[in-house]
C-alpha cells in the first residue's frame, strides 16, 4: 500500500486531509511525491518559523541529538534552562514552565489561574472568561475554554468554570466579569482558528482595566501569535500591555513539539514543587531548536516581518475577488468573494499552500520567506481569487 492508503487504513479518522503527500522541503518551498513544488504559506500551522530544514535550526538540533535526547525533569539540563533565560529576557516575564503543545501550555495557565485565585480570593473564584470564537486547544479543559459550540457538542460534560464574552464587545465582557466569580480573562490578541480576527486596542485595554478592577489575572494565549508571528516577538508588545501569564507553542520549536507558559512577578510563585509537571516538557532537543529560533527574533528581523506583511497587504488589498484583509505581521486572513475552500484548492493547483480559518484564506508563511517567494505567492492568490 502507498502512504495515502496506509494512512486511510491505519490512522484514526480525525483529519480531513488534502490529497497531497509532502515528502521534503527547503525553506519556504516543499515538494510532493510527484516532485511538484509548492510555496508553503501555512508553515505547518505557524510551526516551521524558519521553514523546512533550516540550516541553523538543523545544526542546533543535531548537535544536541549527539549529547542527550531526553532525561527526566528530576535532573537539570542545559537547553531548557538557557531557553527559559532567553524567553524571559526577550519577554520581560519571570519564569517559564515547558510543556509539549499549545493545549498543555494553556492547561498549565488555567491550573495556575485557579490556584492563584483560590489563594487570593477563595476557591469559589474559579471562573475564567474567554472569548466567543476563541481557540485554546483540544483537551477537555481547553475545549471548555474554547468559545465555539461546534467543538463542544460531542464531549459533554466539559470542565466547568468557563464563560464566553463576545470579542471586541466591551459591555458584554464587563457583564460576564461582573456576573461571575472570576479568576482570569483569557484571550488571543488575534483569534487564529476563529478567522484571523484581531482584538481592538480599546477592547484589550478594557480587559486590563477589568482585571485591575476585579483583581483578575490576564492570560494571553500566544500559541499562534507568539514567537514573531505578529511582527513583534509576542503579540502583547504590539498592544503595549503586560499579561500575567503568556502561553505559547507552535513557532517556538521551529518544528519540534514544545509549549510554554510564562509567568510574571505576580504569578511566578503560584506553582510549588509537585503541583504541575510533564514527562517530556523541556525536552533538550526541542529546547535546543527553540533557542536557535528565539535568538534570531531580533529587532531587524521583526522589521523585515512587518515589511513583508505590508507588502502582502498592499498587493492583495482591492484585488479582484478580495473583499478584505485582516490580521497582523505574517498572520493574515483574506476574505474572498469565492468560497475560501475553492480559492485554496486553486492555489494548490497553482503551487501554493495557504490555510483556511472560518470563511477566510489564512496565511502563516515561514517568517523568513523571501520577497521573491512572496511575490510569486501573491500572484497565485490573486489568480485563484479572480
Ligand atoms: C493551535 C492553538 C492551540 C492548540 O495548540 P496544540 O499544540 O494543537 O495543542 C491553542 N491556542 C491557540 C491560540 C492555537 O492557535
mmCIF file of C-alpha atoms in Angstrom, residues 1-203:
data_model
loop_
_atom_site.group_PDB
_atom_site.id
_atom_site.type_symbol
_atom_site.label_atom_id
_atom_site.label_comp_id
_atom_site.label_asym_id
_atom_site.label_seq_id
_atom_site.Cartn_x
_atom_site.Cartn_y
_atom_site.Cartn_z
ATOM 1 C CA UNK A 1 0.000 0.000 0.000
ATOM 2 C CA UNK A 2 1.169 3.540 -0.617
ATOM 3 C CA UNK A 3 1.249 6.257 2.046
ATOM 4 C CA UNK A 4 -2.245 7.544 1.362
ATOM 5 C CA UNK A 5 -3.718 4.037 1.536
ATOM 6 C CA UNK A 6 -1.812 3.156 4.718
ATOM 7 C CA UNK A 7 -2.919 6.393 6.323
ATOM 8 C CA UNK A 8 -6.565 5.795 5.410
ATOM 9 C CA UNK A 9 -6.430 2.258 6.788
ATOM 10 C CA UNK A 10 -4.377 2.760 9.962
ATOM 11 C CA UNK A 11 -4.602 6.392 11.113
ATOM 12 C CA UNK A 12 -7.539 7.340 13.334
ATOM 13 C CA UNK A 13 -10.084 9.146 11.257
ATOM 14 C CA UNK A 14 -9.785 12.621 12.820
ATOM 15 C CA UNK A 15 -8.362 14.625 9.902
ATOM 16 C CA UNK A 16 -9.813 15.615 6.563
ATOM 17 C CA UNK A 17 -6.570 15.640 4.603
ATOM 18 C CA UNK A 18 -5.930 17.244 1.242
ATOM 19 C CA UNK A 19 -4.903 14.832 -1.481
ATOM 20 C CA UNK A 20 -1.269 15.832 -1.059
ATOM 21 C CA UNK A 21 1.707 13.847 0.203
ATOM 22 C CA UNK A 22 4.567 16.179 1.147
ATOM 23 C CA UNK A 23 7.898 14.388 1.044
ATOM 24 C CA UNK A 24 10.519 17.087 1.518
ATOM 25 C CA UNK A 25 11.102 20.789 1.838
ATOM 26 C CA UNK A 26 13.690 23.530 1.903
ATOM 27 C CA UNK A 27 12.977 26.971 3.292
ATOM 28 C CA UNK A 28 9.517 28.074 2.187
ATOM 29 C CA UNK A 29 9.299 25.501 -0.585
ATOM 30 C CA UNK A 30 8.095 21.912 -0.344
ATOM 31 C CA UNK A 31 7.631 19.069 -2.764
ATOM 32 C CA UNK A 32 5.022 16.339 -3.181
ATOM 33 C CA UNK A 33 5.562 12.704 -4.180
ATOM 34 C CA UNK A 34 5.483 13.707 -7.857
ATOM 35 C CA UNK A 35 8.171 16.328 -7.357
ATOM 36 C CA UNK A 36 5.727 19.218 -7.762
ATOM 37 C CA UNK A 37 6.900 22.368 -5.945
ATOM 38 C CA UNK A 38 4.709 24.432 -3.623
ATOM 39 C CA UNK A 39 5.253 27.713 -1.797
ATOM 40 C CA UNK A 40 4.314 26.904 1.795
ATOM 41 C CA UNK A 41 2.032 29.613 3.137
ATOM 42 C CA UNK A 42 0.986 27.669 6.240
ATOM 43 C CA UNK A 43 4.323 26.502 7.714
ATOM 44 C CA UNK A 44 2.627 23.549 9.408
ATOM 45 C CA UNK A 45 0.123 25.959 11.031
ATOM 46 C CA UNK A 46 2.697 28.510 12.091
ATOM 47 C CA UNK A 47 5.169 25.942 13.392
ATOM 48 C CA UNK A 48 8.078 25.962 10.952
ATOM 49 C CA UNK A 49 9.015 29.552 11.830
ATOM 50 C CA UNK A 50 12.132 29.400 9.646
ATOM 51 C CA UNK A 51 10.785 26.986 7.058
ATOM 52 C CA UNK A 52 11.808 23.440 6.218
ATOM 53 C CA UNK A 53 15.241 22.010 7.104
ATOM 54 C CA UNK A 54 16.570 25.415 8.080
ATOM 55 C CA UNK A 55 20.339 25.084 8.497
ATOM 56 C CA UNK A 56 20.718 26.941 11.807
ATOM 57 C CA UNK A 57 17.852 25.009 13.394
ATOM 58 C CA UNK A 58 19.003 21.643 11.994
ATOM 59 C CA UNK A 59 22.543 22.240 13.305
ATOM 60 C CA UNK A 60 21.270 23.191 16.767
ATOM 61 C CA UNK A 61 19.008 20.130 16.943
ATOM 62 C CA UNK A 62 21.652 17.804 15.571
ATOM 63 C CA UNK A 63 24.314 18.991 17.980
ATOM 64 C CA UNK A 64 22.001 18.304 20.906
ATOM 65 C CA UNK A 65 20.970 14.896 19.496
ATOM 66 C CA UNK A 66 24.538 13.710 19.963
ATOM 67 C CA UNK A 67 24.595 14.841 23.625
ATOM 68 C CA UNK A 68 21.359 13.713 25.275
ATOM 69 C CA UNK A 69 17.916 13.349 23.738
ATOM 70 C CA UNK A 70 15.948 13.259 26.966
ATOM 71 C CA UNK A 71 16.235 12.911 30.676
ATOM 72 C CA UNK A 72 13.551 13.347 33.306
ATOM 73 C CA UNK A 73 12.687 16.607 34.990
ATOM 74 C CA UNK A 74 14.290 15.126 38.122
ATOM 75 C CA UNK A 75 17.598 16.441 36.776
ATOM 76 C CA UNK A 76 18.966 19.677 35.339
ATOM 77 C CA UNK A 77 19.598 20.044 31.602
ATOM 78 C CA UNK A 78 21.162 22.990 29.852
ATOM 79 C CA UNK A 79 18.953 23.637 26.768
ATOM 80 C CA UNK A 80 15.697 24.214 28.653
ATOM 81 C CA UNK A 81 17.408 26.421 31.247
ATOM 82 C CA UNK A 82 19.039 28.513 28.516
ATOM 83 C CA UNK A 83 15.813 28.690 26.530
ATOM 84 C CA UNK A 84 13.914 29.878 29.604
ATOM 85 C CA UNK A 85 16.541 32.599 30.106
ATOM 86 C CA UNK A 86 16.220 33.833 26.506
ATOM 87 C CA UNK A 87 12.432 33.787 26.681
ATOM 88 C CA UNK A 88 12.385 35.724 29.958
ATOM 89 C CA UNK A 89 14.942 38.269 28.728
ATOM 90 C CA UNK A 90 13.062 38.844 25.484
ATOM 91 C CA UNK A 91 9.613 38.910 27.070
ATOM 92 C CA UNK A 92 10.146 40.556 30.448
ATOM 93 C CA UNK A 93 8.411 37.596 32.071
ATOM 94 C CA UNK A 94 9.988 35.975 35.141
ATOM 95 C CA UNK A 95 9.601 32.191 34.901
ATOM 96 C CA UNK A 96 8.716 29.556 32.329
ATOM 97 C CA UNK A 97 7.038 26.156 32.503
ATOM 98 C CA UNK A 98 7.708 23.934 29.500
ATOM 99 C CA UNK A 99 5.065 21.633 28.030
ATOM 100 C CA UNK A 100 4.809 19.964 24.632
ATOM 101 C CA UNK A 101 1.890 21.635 22.912
ATOM 102 C CA UNK A 102 -0.340 24.656 22.957
ATOM 103 C CA UNK A 103 -3.156 22.862 24.737
ATOM 104 C CA UNK A 104 -0.818 21.759 27.512
ATOM 105 C CA UNK A 105 0.625 25.251 27.876
ATOM 106 C CA UNK A 106 -2.940 26.519 28.315
ATOM 107 C CA UNK A 107 -3.791 23.748 30.802
ATOM 108 C CA UNK A 108 -0.808 24.927 32.845
ATOM 109 C CA UNK A 109 -2.042 28.535 32.706
ATOM 110 C CA UNK A 110 -5.609 27.560 33.655
ATOM 111 C CA UNK A 111 -4.444 25.488 36.634
ATOM 112 C CA UNK A 112 -2.202 28.351 37.745
ATOM 113 C CA UNK A 113 -5.076 30.842 37.495
ATOM 114 C CA UNK A 114 -7.350 28.611 39.576
ATOM 115 C CA UNK A 115 -4.705 28.137 42.233
ATOM 116 C CA UNK A 116 -3.843 31.843 42.286
ATOM 117 C CA UNK A 117 -7.486 32.860 42.673
ATOM 118 C CA UNK A 118 -8.205 30.188 45.287
ATOM 119 C CA UNK A 119 -5.414 31.510 47.489
ATOM 120 C CA UNK A 120 -6.002 35.188 46.689
ATOM 121 C CA UNK A 121 -9.790 35.347 46.769
ATOM 122 C CA UNK A 122 -11.277 31.981 47.687
ATOM 123 C CA UNK A 123 -11.970 28.665 45.990
ATOM 124 C CA UNK A 124 -15.288 29.785 44.508
ATOM 125 C CA UNK A 125 -13.436 32.274 42.260
ATOM 126 C CA UNK A 126 -12.549 29.751 39.583
ATOM 127 C CA UNK A 127 -14.387 31.065 36.520
ATOM 128 C CA UNK A 128 -12.274 32.129 33.562
ATOM 129 C CA UNK A 129 -13.783 34.460 30.983
ATOM 130 C CA UNK A 130 -12.713 33.550 27.456
ATOM 131 C CA UNK A 131 -13.962 34.938 24.150
ATOM 132 C CA UNK A 132 -16.505 33.725 21.643
ATOM 133 C CA UNK A 133 -14.731 32.210 18.612
ATOM 134 C CA UNK A 134 -11.545 31.655 20.580
ATOM 135 C CA UNK A 135 -9.472 28.512 20.229
ATOM 136 C CA UNK A 136 -7.436 27.204 23.143
ATOM 137 C CA UNK A 137 -6.901 23.508 22.392
ATOM 138 C CA UNK A 138 -8.404 20.029 22.249
ATOM 139 C CA UNK A 139 -8.117 18.652 25.765
ATOM 140 C CA UNK A 140 -11.372 18.514 27.710
ATOM 141 C CA UNK A 141 -10.463 21.659 29.678
ATOM 142 C CA UNK A 142 -9.019 23.712 26.813
ATOM 143 C CA UNK A 143 -12.058 22.713 24.738
ATOM 144 C CA UNK A 144 -14.195 24.135 27.518
ATOM 145 C CA UNK A 145 -12.093 27.310 27.321
ATOM 146 C CA UNK A 146 -12.643 27.422 23.555
ATOM 147 C CA UNK A 147 -15.632 29.650 22.852
ATOM 148 C CA UNK A 148 -17.038 27.717 19.905
ATOM 149 C CA UNK A 149 -20.095 25.476 20.329
ATOM 150 C CA UNK A 150 -19.112 23.279 17.374
ATOM 151 C CA UNK A 151 -16.192 21.914 19.389
ATOM 152 C CA UNK A 152 -18.295 21.246 22.494
ATOM 153 C CA UNK A 153 -21.267 19.237 21.296
ATOM 154 C CA UNK A 154 -19.835 15.732 21.327
ATOM 155 C CA UNK A 155 -17.886 15.832 24.543
ATOM 156 C CA UNK A 156 -20.116 16.962 27.357
ATOM 157 C CA UNK A 157 -19.785 17.342 30.233
ATOM 158 C CA UNK A 158 -16.787 19.617 29.747
ATOM 159 C CA UNK A 159 -14.733 21.105 32.570
ATOM 160 C CA UNK A 160 -16.911 23.704 34.304
ATOM 161 C CA UNK A 161 -15.789 27.244 35.003
ATOM 162 C CA UNK A 162 -15.677 28.998 31.634
ATOM 163 C CA UNK A 163 -17.928 31.756 30.336
ATOM 164 C CA UNK A 164 -17.632 33.392 26.939
ATOM 165 C CA UNK A 165 -17.723 37.100 26.163
ATOM 166 C CA UNK A 166 -18.136 38.426 22.639
ATOM 167 C CA UNK A 167 -14.758 39.537 21.290
ATOM 168 C CA UNK A 168 -14.482 43.311 20.880
ATOM 169 C CA UNK A 169 -17.718 43.866 22.854
ATOM 170 C CA UNK A 170 -16.619 45.728 25.979
ATOM 171 C CA UNK A 171 -20.080 45.756 27.523
ATOM 172 C CA UNK A 172 -20.505 42.014 27.203
ATOM 173 C CA UNK A 173 -17.064 41.451 28.700
ATOM 174 C CA UNK A 174 -17.846 43.692 31.670
ATOM 175 C CA UNK A 175 -21.165 41.913 32.133
ATOM 176 C CA UNK A 176 -19.515 38.474 32.186
ATOM 177 C CA UNK A 177 -16.824 39.613 34.617
ATOM 178 C CA UNK A 178 -19.377 41.277 36.911
ATOM 179 C CA UNK A 179 -21.799 38.356 36.992
ATOM 180 C CA UNK A 180 -19.349 35.553 37.749
ATOM 181 C CA UNK A 181 -16.810 34.785 40.435
ATOM 182 C CA UNK A 182 -13.810 35.106 38.166
ATOM 183 C CA UNK A 183 -10.158 34.144 38.361
ATOM 184 C CA UNK A 184 -8.956 35.384 34.985
ATOM 185 C CA UNK A 185 -9.632 36.618 31.473
ATOM 186 C CA UNK A 186 -8.019 34.543 28.736
ATOM 187 C CA UNK A 187 -7.732 35.676 25.118
ATOM 188 C CA UNK A 188 -5.804 35.615 21.849
ATOM 189 C CA UNK A 189 -4.684 39.024 20.543
ATOM 190 C CA UNK A 190 -5.551 37.811 17.062
ATOM 191 C CA UNK A 191 -8.011 34.933 17.030
ATOM 192 C CA UNK A 192 -6.370 32.456 14.683
ATOM 193 C CA UNK A 193 -8.673 29.480 14.247
ATOM 194 C CA UNK A 194 -11.593 31.881 14.827
ATOM 195 C CA UNK A 195 -10.937 33.595 11.482
ATOM 196 C CA UNK A 196 -7.849 35.818 11.924
ATOM 197 C CA UNK A 197 -9.770 38.378 13.985
ATOM 198 C CA UNK A 198 -7.603 40.919 15.853
ATOM 199 C CA UNK A 199 -8.815 42.350 19.132
ATOM 200 C CA UNK A 200 -9.401 46.109 19.088
ATOM 201 C CA UNK A 201 -6.901 48.140 21.094
ATOM 202 C CA UNK A 202 -9.575 49.594 23.349
ATOM 203 C CA UNK A 203 -11.067 46.146 23.972
#
